[in-house]
Amino acid sequence: MFPLTEENKHVAQLLFGTGTCPRCIFRFCGVDFHAPYKHSYEELLNDIQKFLKAEKDELILEVPNPPLKKIRLQELEDGIDNPSQNGENKISVIEDGSIASPNSNLNVNVCNVCLGILQEFCEKEFIKKVCQKVEASGFEFTNLVFSVSFPPQLSVREHAAWLLVKQEMGKQSLSLGRNDIVQLKEAYKWITYPLFSEELGVPIDGKSLFEVSVVFAHPETVGDCHFLGKILPDCFKPAKNKQSVFTRMAVMKALNKIKEEDFRKQFPCPPNSPKAVCTVLEIECAHGAVFVAGRYNKYSRNLPQTPWIIDGERKLESSVEELISDHLLTVFKAESFNFSSSGREDVDVRTLGNAQMLTPSTRFCFMTGCVLPGRPFAIELVNPHRVHFTSQEIKELQQKINKSSNKIQVRDLQLVSREAIGHMKEGEEEKTKTYSALIWTNKVIQKKDIEFLNDIKTPATLKSLYMETLGEPGQTLAL
Ligand SMILES: [Zn+2]
C-alpha cells in the first residue's frame, strides 16, 4: 500500500520537485514501516508521480530553488553528460521537469539527498554484486553482519533537506524534529537485509563474527562539508589514520552546533542535484578471530617458545609457537596469529609432563578442569576463512602437529572462546614461582655474595641477570 496521505502531499511535492527520490520522501514524511521501502524503484517512482500528478503545475511554482534542469538538459544535448566515472549512471530529464519513465534502475535522476544510496544501491542488482564478492571471498559463515559507510556529506545534505521541510511545515504550524525523519541507514537496512539473507541463504545477525562492509564515496560533492570547517574549525581536528578532517562524526558534531541561519547562508536548501551517484570504494569481508587452545610439552633445549631474533638475526631455526601455529594458519586459512601461553620457559628448559605437574601452570585444563601435564597455550587466529571443524578434524590436526616434530607434543587441542583465554591469563597473574639455582664460581663465595643473591626479588632482575650471562659464552647461570 502506498504510504503517503493527503497530509504528506505538500512535503512530498516539495521534495520531489527539488530532485529527491521516493524513498527519501518517505523518510522525510516519517514512514517508519518497512514494506513501502522494499518496492522496486521503478514502481515507487510511478506511484509517487501518480500521487502528485494532480498538483504538478502548482508544485513547479512553489519550489523555492528549483534544480537547474535546463542547464542539465543542455549538457545532455551537448553530449558532454558523462557524469559517472564508470559510465553507469545516466540522467534523463524531459522538458517539463518530470522524470522520464525509467526502463532500468540506471536511468533515473540522482537523488539530491541520498546521492543514489536509496536508488540503485539498494536494488537487487547491486546486492547481487556484493553477494558475488562475498561468495568469491572464500569465507565460511553461517550468518553475517552487514555494515555500511556513507560519505559524510550525506549528513550535510540531509540537514539541508530537513531545514527545507521544517520551514515548509512551519508555515502550516507543524513541527519536524530531527528524530521524526527515518535515518538513511535505517531505511537502507530495511531494504537490503532481506535481500542479503535471501541471496546468501543465511540470516543477518548483529552478533555474527563474519562482517561484510561496503564503503561508499561521492567525489563530486566532497566540497559540501568544507564550509563547516570554516565556520566551526574546532569541530575538525586532524586525527591519526584519518585522511580528511571531515569525518562523519566531526560533520555531525558541526551540524548539531551550527546556527540555522549560518547554514542557510552557506549551503543551498534544498541541496542541488548531483550528476553522478555514489561510487563503491570497497566491499570487504572479514571474519572475527577464533581461538584454539591446548597444552604443549617441549623436549628440546634448543627450542625457544617464540622466535628468537636478536638485531634482526635469527638465533634458532624454529620455536614452539611456530611449530604449532604454522599448521593452524594453514588449516584455518587465517591471515595471521597471536600466540600466548600461561607463562613461558627459557630456551634451554624442557617442559616435561611429570615436572610440569608440580608447577602452578598445570592447574588448569581447558577440557576437563583437571591437572594435566604440559603448559597451557592459546592461539588467536586472525581473519580465518575456515572456522567450523568437527572434533575429529581437530584431533587429526593435533596428530599432524605432533607427527611433524619430535621437539614438541600437543594435547587437548580445541576451539575455545575469547573468554577462556582471559581465564588463562588471569591464572597467570595470580601465580607465584619458586626458583632454585646452582651457581659455579671460581672464587670463594663470601657472605656478601649470598646477601646479593638473596636481595634479588623481582622477576625482571632475575631475567636481566639471566640474559647477561647468556650473552657471554662460557658463563652459565642455571635458574
Ligand atoms: Zn534519496
Coordinates of C-alpha atoms and ligand atoms in Angstrom, one line a residue:
M1 CA 0.0 0.0 0.0
F2 CA 1.2 3.5 -0.8
P3 CA 2.1 5.0 2.5
L4 CA 1.7 8.8 1.8
T5 CA -1.6 10.5 2.6
E6 CA -3.0 13.9 1.7
E7 CA -1.3 15.3 4.8
N8 CA 2.1 14.4 3.3
K9 CA 1.3 15.7 -0.1
H10 CA 2.8 19.2 0.3
V11 CA 6.2 17.9 1.6
A12 CA 6.3 15.2 -1.0
Q13 CA 5.7 17.7 -3.7
L14 CA 8.3 20.0 -2.4
L15 CA 11.0 17.3 -2.2
F16 CA 10.1 15.5 -5.4
G17 CA 10.3 18.8 -7.3
T18 CA 13.7 19.5 -5.9
G19 CA 15.1 16.2 -7.0
T20 CA 14.6 13.9 -4.0
C21 CA 14.0 10.2 -4.6
P22 CA 10.7 8.5 -3.5
R23 CA 12.4 6.6 -0.6
C24 CA 13.9 9.8 0.8
I25 CA 10.5 11.4 0.5
F26 CA 9.1 8.5 2.6
R27 CA 11.8 9.1 5.2
F28 CA 11.1 12.8 5.5
C29 CA 7.4 12.0 5.7
G30 CA 8.2 9.8 8.7
V31 CA 7.1 6.5 7.1
D32 CA 8.5 4.1 9.7
F33 CA 7.3 0.7 8.5
H34 CA 9.5 -1.3 6.2
A35 CA 7.2 -2.6 3.5
P36 CA 6.8 0.5 1.3
Y37 CA 10.6 1.0 1.0
K38 CA 11.0 -2.5 -0.4
H39 CA 9.1 -2.0 -3.6
S40 CA 11.2 -1.6 -6.7
Y41 CA 12.4 1.9 -7.5
E42 CA 10.5 1.9 -10.8
E43 CA 7.3 1.1 -9.0
L44 CA 7.9 3.7 -6.4
L45 CA 8.6 6.4 -9.0
N46 CA 5.4 5.6 -10.8
D47 CA 3.4 5.6 -7.6
I48 CA 4.7 8.9 -6.4
Q49 CA 4.2 10.5 -9.8
K50 CA 0.6 9.3 -9.8
F51 CA 0.1 10.6 -6.2
L52 CA 1.4 14.0 -7.1
K53 CA 0.1 14.3 -10.6
A54 CA -2.9 16.5 -9.8
E55 CA -0.9 19.2 -8.3
K56 CA 2.2 19.3 -10.6
D57 CA 1.7 22.7 -12.0
E58 CA 1.3 24.2 -8.6
L59 CA 4.4 22.3 -7.5
I60 CA 6.7 23.9 -10.0
L61 CA 5.6 27.4 -8.9
E62 CA 6.2 26.6 -5.3
V63 CA 9.7 25.2 -5.5
P64 CA 11.9 27.9 -3.9
N65 CA 15.1 26.8 -5.6
P66 CA 14.4 24.6 -8.5
P67 CA 17.2 22.4 -9.7
L68 CA 18.9 23.6 -12.8
K69 CA 17.1 21.3 -15.2
K70 CA 17.5 23.4 -18.2
I71 CA 21.3 23.5 -17.8
R72 CA 21.4 19.8 -17.3
L73 CA 19.2 19.3 -20.4
Q74 CA 21.7 21.5 -22.3
E75 CA 24.5 19.3 -21.2
L76 CA 22.8 16.3 -22.4
E77 CA 22.2 17.9 -25.8
D78 CA 25.8 18.9 -26.0
G79 CA 26.8 15.4 -25.4
I80 CA 29.1 16.2 -22.5
D81 CA 27.0 14.5 -20.0
N82 CA 29.1 11.7 -18.8
P83 CA 28.9 12.3 -15.1
S84 CA 29.7 8.9 -13.8
Q85 CA 33.3 7.7 -13.7
N86 CA 32.3 4.2 -14.7
G87 CA 29.6 5.5 -17.1
E88 CA 26.9 3.5 -15.2
N89 CA 24.7 6.4 -14.5
K90 CA 22.6 8.5 -16.8
I91 CA 20.3 11.4 -16.2
S92 CA 17.1 11.6 -18.1
V93 CA 15.1 14.7 -17.8
I94 CA 12.4 15.8 -20.1
E95 CA 11.3 19.3 -20.9
D96 CA 8.5 19.7 -18.3
G97 CA 10.7 18.7 -15.4
S98 CA 9.2 15.2 -14.9
I99 CA 11.4 12.2 -14.9
A100 CA 11.4 10.0 -17.9
S101 CA 9.9 6.7 -17.1
P102 CA 12.8 4.5 -16.3
N103 CA 13.2 1.3 -18.1
S104 CA 16.1 0.3 -15.9
N105 CA 17.2 1.4 -12.5
L106 CA 20.1 3.3 -14.0
N107 CA 18.1 5.7 -16.0
V108 CA 17.0 8.0 -13.1
N109 CA 17.7 11.3 -11.6
V110 CA 20.3 11.1 -8.9
C111 CA 18.6 12.0 -5.6
N112 CA 19.9 15.2 -4.1
V113 CA 19.7 13.9 -0.6
C114 CA 20.9 10.2 -0.6
L115 CA 23.1 10.5 -3.8
G116 CA 21.8 7.3 -5.1
I117 CA 22.1 5.2 -1.9
L118 CA 18.3 4.6 -1.8
Q119 CA 18.1 4.3 -5.5
E120 CA 20.3 1.8 -7.3
F121 CA 22.4 0.8 -4.3
C122 CA 19.6 -0.9 -2.6
E123 CA 18.2 -2.6 -5.6
K124 CA 18.5 -6.4 -6.1
E125 CA 21.1 -6.0 -8.8
F126 CA 23.6 -4.2 -6.6
I127 CA 23.0 -6.6 -3.7
K128 CA 23.7 -9.5 -6.0
K129 CA 27.0 -7.9 -7.0
V130 CA 28.0 -7.6 -3.3
C131 CA 27.0 -11.2 -2.7
Q132 CA 29.1 -12.4 -5.6
K133 CA 32.1 -10.7 -3.9
V134 CA 31.2 -12.3 -0.6
E135 CA 31.0 -15.8 -2.2
A136 CA 34.2 -15.3 -4.0
S137 CA 36.0 -14.3 -0.8
G138 CA 36.0 -17.9 0.3
F139 CA 34.9 -17.3 3.9
E140 CA 32.9 -19.9 5.8
F141 CA 30.0 -18.4 7.5
T142 CA 26.5 -19.3 8.8
N143 CA 25.3 -15.7 9.4
L144 CA 26.7 -12.3 8.8
V145 CA 26.7 -8.7 10.0
F146 CA 26.4 -6.1 7.3
S147 CA 28.0 -2.7 7.8
V148 CA 27.8 0.3 5.5
S149 CA 29.7 3.6 5.5
F150 CA 28.2 6.6 3.7
P151 CA 30.2 9.7 2.7
P152 CA 30.0 12.4 5.4
Q153 CA 28.5 15.0 3.1
L154 CA 25.3 13.0 3.1
S155 CA 24.7 14.3 6.6
V156 CA 25.0 17.9 5.3
R157 CA 22.5 17.2 2.5
E158 CA 20.2 15.5 5.0
H159 CA 20.4 18.6 7.2
A160 CA 19.6 20.9 4.3
A161 CA 16.6 18.9 3.3
W162 CA 15.4 18.8 6.9
L163 CA 15.7 22.6 7.2
L164 CA 13.7 22.9 3.9
V165 CA 10.9 20.6 5.0
K166 CA 10.9 22.0 8.6
Q167 CA 10.4 25.5 7.2
E168 CA 7.6 24.4 4.9
M169 CA 5.8 22.5 7.7
G170 CA 6.3 25.5 9.9
K171 CA 4.1 27.5 7.5
Q172 CA 1.3 25.1 8.3
S173 CA 2.1 25.3 12.1
L174 CA 3.6 21.8 12.0
S175 CA 6.9 20.9 13.5
L176 CA 9.5 18.4 12.3
G177 CA 12.3 17.3 14.7
R178 CA 15.5 15.6 13.5
N179 CA 14.2 12.4 15.0
D180 CA 11.0 12.5 13.1
I181 CA 12.9 11.6 10.0
V182 CA 13.7 8.0 9.3
Q183 CA 17.5 7.7 9.2
L184 CA 19.1 6.8 5.9
K185 CA 20.9 3.9 7.4
E186 CA 17.7 2.5 8.9
A187 CA 15.9 2.6 5.6
Y188 CA 18.9 1.1 3.9
K189 CA 18.9 -1.8 6.3
W190 CA 15.2 -2.4 6.0
I191 CA 15.6 -2.8 2.2
T192 CA 18.9 -4.6 1.9
Y193 CA 18.9 -7.0 4.9
P194 CA 16.2 -9.3 3.5
L195 CA 17.8 -9.1 0.1
F196 CA 21.2 -10.3 1.5
S197 CA 19.6 -13.0 3.5
E198 CA 17.7 -14.3 0.5
E199 CA 20.7 -14.2 -1.8
L200 CA 23.2 -15.7 0.6
G201 CA 20.8 -18.1 2.4
V202 CA 21.9 -17.0 5.9
P203 CA 20.4 -14.7 8.5
I204 CA 21.7 -11.2 9.3
D205 CA 22.9 -11.3 12.9
G206 CA 24.4 -8.3 14.7
K207 CA 26.5 -10.7 16.8
S208 CA 27.9 -12.6 13.8
L209 CA 31.7 -12.8 13.6
F210 CA 31.5 -12.5 9.8
E211 CA 31.3 -9.0 8.6
V212 CA 30.6 -7.7 5.1
S213 CA 31.3 -4.0 4.8
V214 CA 30.6 -1.6 1.9
V215 CA 32.1 1.8 1.8
F216 CA 30.6 4.5 -0.4
A217 CA 32.2 7.7 -1.6
H218 CA 30.9 10.6 -3.7
P219 CA 33.9 12.6 -5.1
E220 CA 31.7 15.2 -6.8
T221 CA 30.3 16.6 -3.6
V222 CA 33.3 16.2 -1.3
G223 CA 33.3 20.0 -1.0
D224 CA 29.9 20.1 0.6
C225 CA 31.4 19.8 4.0
H226 CA 34.1 22.4 3.7
F227 CA 32.1 25.5 4.7
L228 CA 31.6 23.8 8.1
G229 CA 35.3 23.7 8.7
K230 CA 35.5 27.5 8.2
I231 CA 32.6 28.3 10.5
L232 CA 33.3 25.7 13.2
P233 CA 37.1 24.9 13.0
D234 CA 37.0 23.5 16.5
C235 CA 35.0 20.5 15.3
F236 CA 37.6 19.5 12.7
K237 CA 40.8 18.5 14.3
P238 CA 43.3 16.4 12.4
A239 CA 43.3 12.8 13.7
K240 CA 45.7 9.9 13.2
N241 CA 44.7 7.4 10.5
K242 CA 42.2 9.8 9.0
Q243 CA 42.8 11.1 5.5
S244 CA 40.4 14.0 6.0
V245 CA 39.3 16.1 9.0
F246 CA 35.7 15.8 7.6
T247 CA 34.8 12.6 9.2
R248 CA 31.2 11.6 9.7
M249 CA 31.4 12.2 13.5
A250 CA 33.0 15.6 13.1
V251 CA 30.4 16.7 10.5
M252 CA 27.6 15.5 12.7
K253 CA 29.1 17.5 15.6
A254 CA 29.3 20.6 13.5
L255 CA 25.8 20.2 12.2
N256 CA 24.5 20.0 15.8
K257 CA 26.3 23.2 16.6
I258 CA 25.8 25.4 13.5
K259 CA 23.1 28.0 13.7
E260 CA 20.3 27.6 11.2
E261 CA 20.8 31.0 9.5
D262 CA 24.5 30.4 9.1
F263 CA 23.8 27.0 7.5
R264 CA 21.3 28.5 5.1
K265 CA 23.7 31.2 4.1
Q266 CA 26.4 28.7 3.1
F267 CA 24.5 25.7 1.8
P268 CA 21.6 25.5 -0.6
C269 CA 18.3 24.3 0.9
P270 CA 17.2 22.2 -1.0
P271 CA 20.6 20.7 -1.9
N272 CA 21.5 20.9 -5.6
S273 CA 21.2 17.8 -7.7
P274 CA 24.4 15.9 -8.3
K275 CA 25.4 14.5 -11.7
A276 CA 26.6 11.1 -10.5
V277 CA 25.6 8.5 -7.9
C278 CA 28.0 7.4 -5.2
T279 CA 30.9 5.2 -6.1
V280 CA 31.6 2.0 -4.2
L281 CA 35.0 2.5 -2.6
E282 CA 35.3 -1.0 -1.3
I283 CA 33.5 -4.2 -0.5
E284 CA 35.2 -6.1 2.2
C285 CA 34.7 -9.3 4.1
A286 CA 36.3 -10.2 7.4
H287 CA 35.9 -12.8 10.0
G288 CA 36.4 -12.1 13.7
A289 CA 39.2 -14.0 15.3
V290 CA 38.8 -17.6 16.6
F291 CA 40.8 -19.2 19.4
V292 CA 42.4 -22.5 19.7
A293 CA 43.9 -23.7 23.0
G294 CA 45.7 -26.7 24.2
R295 CA 48.8 -27.8 26.2
Y296 CA 52.3 -28.4 25.0
N297 CA 55.3 -30.3 26.2
K298 CA 58.8 -29.3 24.9
Y299 CA 61.5 -31.9 24.7
S300 CA 64.3 -29.8 23.2
R301 CA 66.8 -27.5 24.8
N302 CA 67.3 -25.7 21.5
L303 CA 63.8 -24.5 21.0
P304 CA 62.6 -21.1 22.2
Q305 CA 58.9 -20.6 23.0
T306 CA 58.7 -17.7 20.5
P307 CA 61.0 -17.0 17.5
W308 CA 64.3 -15.9 18.9
I309 CA 65.6 -13.0 16.9
I310 CA 68.2 -10.5 18.1
D311 CA 69.1 -7.4 16.0
G312 CA 67.2 -8.9 13.0
E313 CA 69.2 -12.1 13.2
R314 CA 67.5 -15.4 13.8
K315 CA 69.3 -17.4 16.6
L316 CA 67.4 -20.7 16.4
E317 CA 65.6 -22.1 13.4
S318 CA 62.2 -22.7 15.0
S319 CA 60.1 -22.1 18.1
V320 CA 57.2 -23.8 19.9
E321 CA 54.9 -21.0 18.6
E322 CA 55.8 -21.7 15.0
L323 CA 55.7 -25.5 15.2
I324 CA 52.1 -25.3 16.4
S325 CA 50.8 -22.1 14.7
D326 CA 52.0 -22.9 11.2
H327 CA 49.7 -25.8 10.9
L328 CA 46.8 -23.9 12.4
L329 CA 47.3 -21.0 10.0
T330 CA 47.1 -23.3 7.0
V331 CA 44.0 -25.2 8.2
F332 CA 42.1 -22.2 9.4
K333 CA 43.2 -20.2 6.3
A334 CA 43.9 -17.3 8.6
E335 CA 45.8 -14.1 7.9
S336 CA 48.0 -14.1 11.0
F337 CA 48.1 -15.4 14.6
N338 CA 48.9 -14.3 18.1
F339 CA 50.4 -16.9 20.4
S340 CA 50.0 -16.7 24.1
S341 CA 50.7 -19.1 26.9
S342 CA 50.4 -19.5 30.6
G343 CA 53.9 -18.3 31.5
R344 CA 57.0 -19.2 29.5
E345 CA 60.1 -21.3 29.8
D346 CA 63.5 -20.4 28.7
V347 CA 65.0 -21.7 25.6
D348 CA 67.1 -24.5 27.2
V349 CA 64.4 -25.6 29.6
R350 CA 62.3 -28.5 28.8
T351 CA 58.7 -28.7 29.8
L352 CA 58.1 -32.4 30.7
G353 CA 54.9 -33.9 31.7
N354 CA 55.9 -35.0 35.2
A355 CA 58.0 -32.0 36.0
Q356 CA 55.2 -29.6 34.9
M357 CA 52.7 -31.4 37.1
L358 CA 54.4 -29.9 40.1
T359 CA 54.1 -26.3 38.8
P360 CA 51.2 -23.9 39.0
S361 CA 50.9 -23.9 35.2
T362 CA 49.4 -27.3 35.3
R363 CA 46.4 -26.3 37.4
F364 CA 44.0 -25.6 34.7
C365 CA 42.9 -27.8 31.8
F366 CA 40.5 -26.3 29.2
M367 CA 38.7 -29.6 28.6
T368 CA 38.3 -31.2 31.9
G369 CA 39.5 -28.7 34.5
C370 CA 41.8 -31.4 35.8
V371 CA 45.5 -31.2 36.4
L372 CA 47.4 -32.4 33.3
P373 CA 50.9 -32.1 32.2
G374 CA 52.0 -29.5 29.7
R375 CA 51.9 -25.8 29.5
P376 CA 48.6 -24.2 28.5
F377 CA 48.7 -22.1 25.4
A378 CA 46.2 -20.3 23.2
I379 CA 46.4 -19.1 19.7
E380 CA 44.3 -16.3 18.2
L381 CA 43.7 -16.9 14.5
V382 CA 43.1 -13.5 12.8
N383 CA 40.7 -13.3 9.9
P384 CA 40.2 -17.1 9.5
H385 CA 38.4 -18.2 6.3
R386 CA 37.6 -21.6 7.8
V387 CA 36.0 -21.8 11.2
H388 CA 33.9 -24.9 11.5
F389 CA 35.6 -28.1 12.5
T390 CA 34.4 -31.4 13.9
S391 CA 36.1 -32.8 17.0
Q392 CA 37.5 -35.5 14.7
E393 CA 39.1 -32.9 12.5
I394 CA 40.7 -31.1 15.5
K395 CA 42.0 -34.4 16.7
E396 CA 43.6 -35.0 13.3
L397 CA 45.1 -31.6 13.3
Q398 CA 46.7 -32.3 16.7
Q399 CA 48.1 -35.5 15.3
K400 CA 49.5 -33.7 12.3
I401 CA 51.3 -31.2 14.6
N402 CA 52.7 -34.0 16.8
K403 CA 53.9 -36.0 13.8
S404 CA 55.6 -33.0 12.2
S405 CA 58.2 -32.6 15.0
N406 CA 59.8 -34.6 17.8
K407 CA 60.6 -31.4 19.7
I408 CA 57.1 -30.7 20.9
Q409 CA 53.9 -32.6 21.6
V410 CA 50.5 -31.0 21.9
R411 CA 47.4 -32.3 23.7
D412 CA 43.9 -31.2 24.4
L413 CA 43.8 -29.1 21.2
Q414 CA 40.4 -27.5 21.0
L415 CA 38.4 -24.4 19.9
V416 CA 37.7 -22.1 22.8
S417 CA 36.0 -18.8 23.4
R418 CA 37.8 -15.5 23.8
E419 CA 36.7 -15.6 27.5
A420 CA 38.6 -18.8 28.1
I421 CA 41.8 -17.1 27.0
G422 CA 41.0 -14.5 29.6
H423 CA 40.9 -17.2 32.3
M424 CA 44.2 -18.5 31.3
K425 CA 45.8 -15.0 31.5
E426 CA 44.1 -14.3 34.9
G427 CA 45.5 -17.6 36.3
E428 CA 49.0 -16.5 35.2
E429 CA 48.8 -13.2 37.1
E430 CA 48.0 -15.0 40.3
K431 CA 51.0 -17.2 40.0
T432 CA 54.0 -17.1 42.3
K433 CA 57.1 -19.0 41.3
T434 CA 59.9 -20.5 43.3
Y435 CA 63.3 -20.9 41.7
S436 CA 66.3 -22.8 43.0
A437 CA 69.7 -22.1 41.4
L438 CA 73.0 -23.8 41.4
I439 CA 75.9 -21.5 40.8
W440 CA 79.5 -22.4 39.9
T441 CA 82.2 -19.8 40.7
N442 CA 86.0 -19.8 40.6
K443 CA 86.3 -17.6 43.7
V444 CA 85.4 -18.3 47.2
I445 CA 81.8 -17.3 48.0
Q446 CA 81.6 -14.5 50.6
K447 CA 78.7 -13.8 52.8
K448 CA 78.1 -10.6 50.9
D449 CA 77.7 -12.6 47.7
I450 CA 74.9 -14.6 49.3
E451 CA 73.3 -11.4 50.5
F452 CA 73.4 -10.0 47.0
L453 CA 71.7 -13.1 45.6
N454 CA 69.1 -13.1 48.4
D455 CA 68.3 -9.5 47.6
I456 CA 67.2 -10.4 44.0
K457 CA 63.5 -10.4 44.3
T458 CA 61.8 -9.3 41.2
P459 CA 61.5 -11.4 38.1
A460 CA 62.8 -8.5 36.0
T461 CA 66.1 -8.6 37.9
L462 CA 66.3 -12.4 37.5
K463 CA 65.6 -12.1 33.9
S464 CA 68.2 -9.5 33.2
L465 CA 70.8 -11.4 35.2
Y466 CA 70.0 -14.4 33.1
M467 CA 70.2 -12.6 29.8
E468 CA 73.5 -11.1 30.7
T469 CA 75.0 -14.4 31.4
L470 CA 73.5 -15.8 28.2
G471 CA 75.2 -13.1 26.2
E472 CA 78.7 -14.2 27.4
P473 CA 79.8 -17.6 26.2
G474 CA 81.4 -19.8 28.8
Q475 CA 79.3 -18.4 31.7
T476 CA 76.3 -20.2 32.8
L477 CA 73.8 -19.5 35.4
A478 CA 71.1 -22.1 35.7
L479 CA 67.9 -20.9 37.1
Ligands
ZN1 ZN 17.2 9.6 -1.9

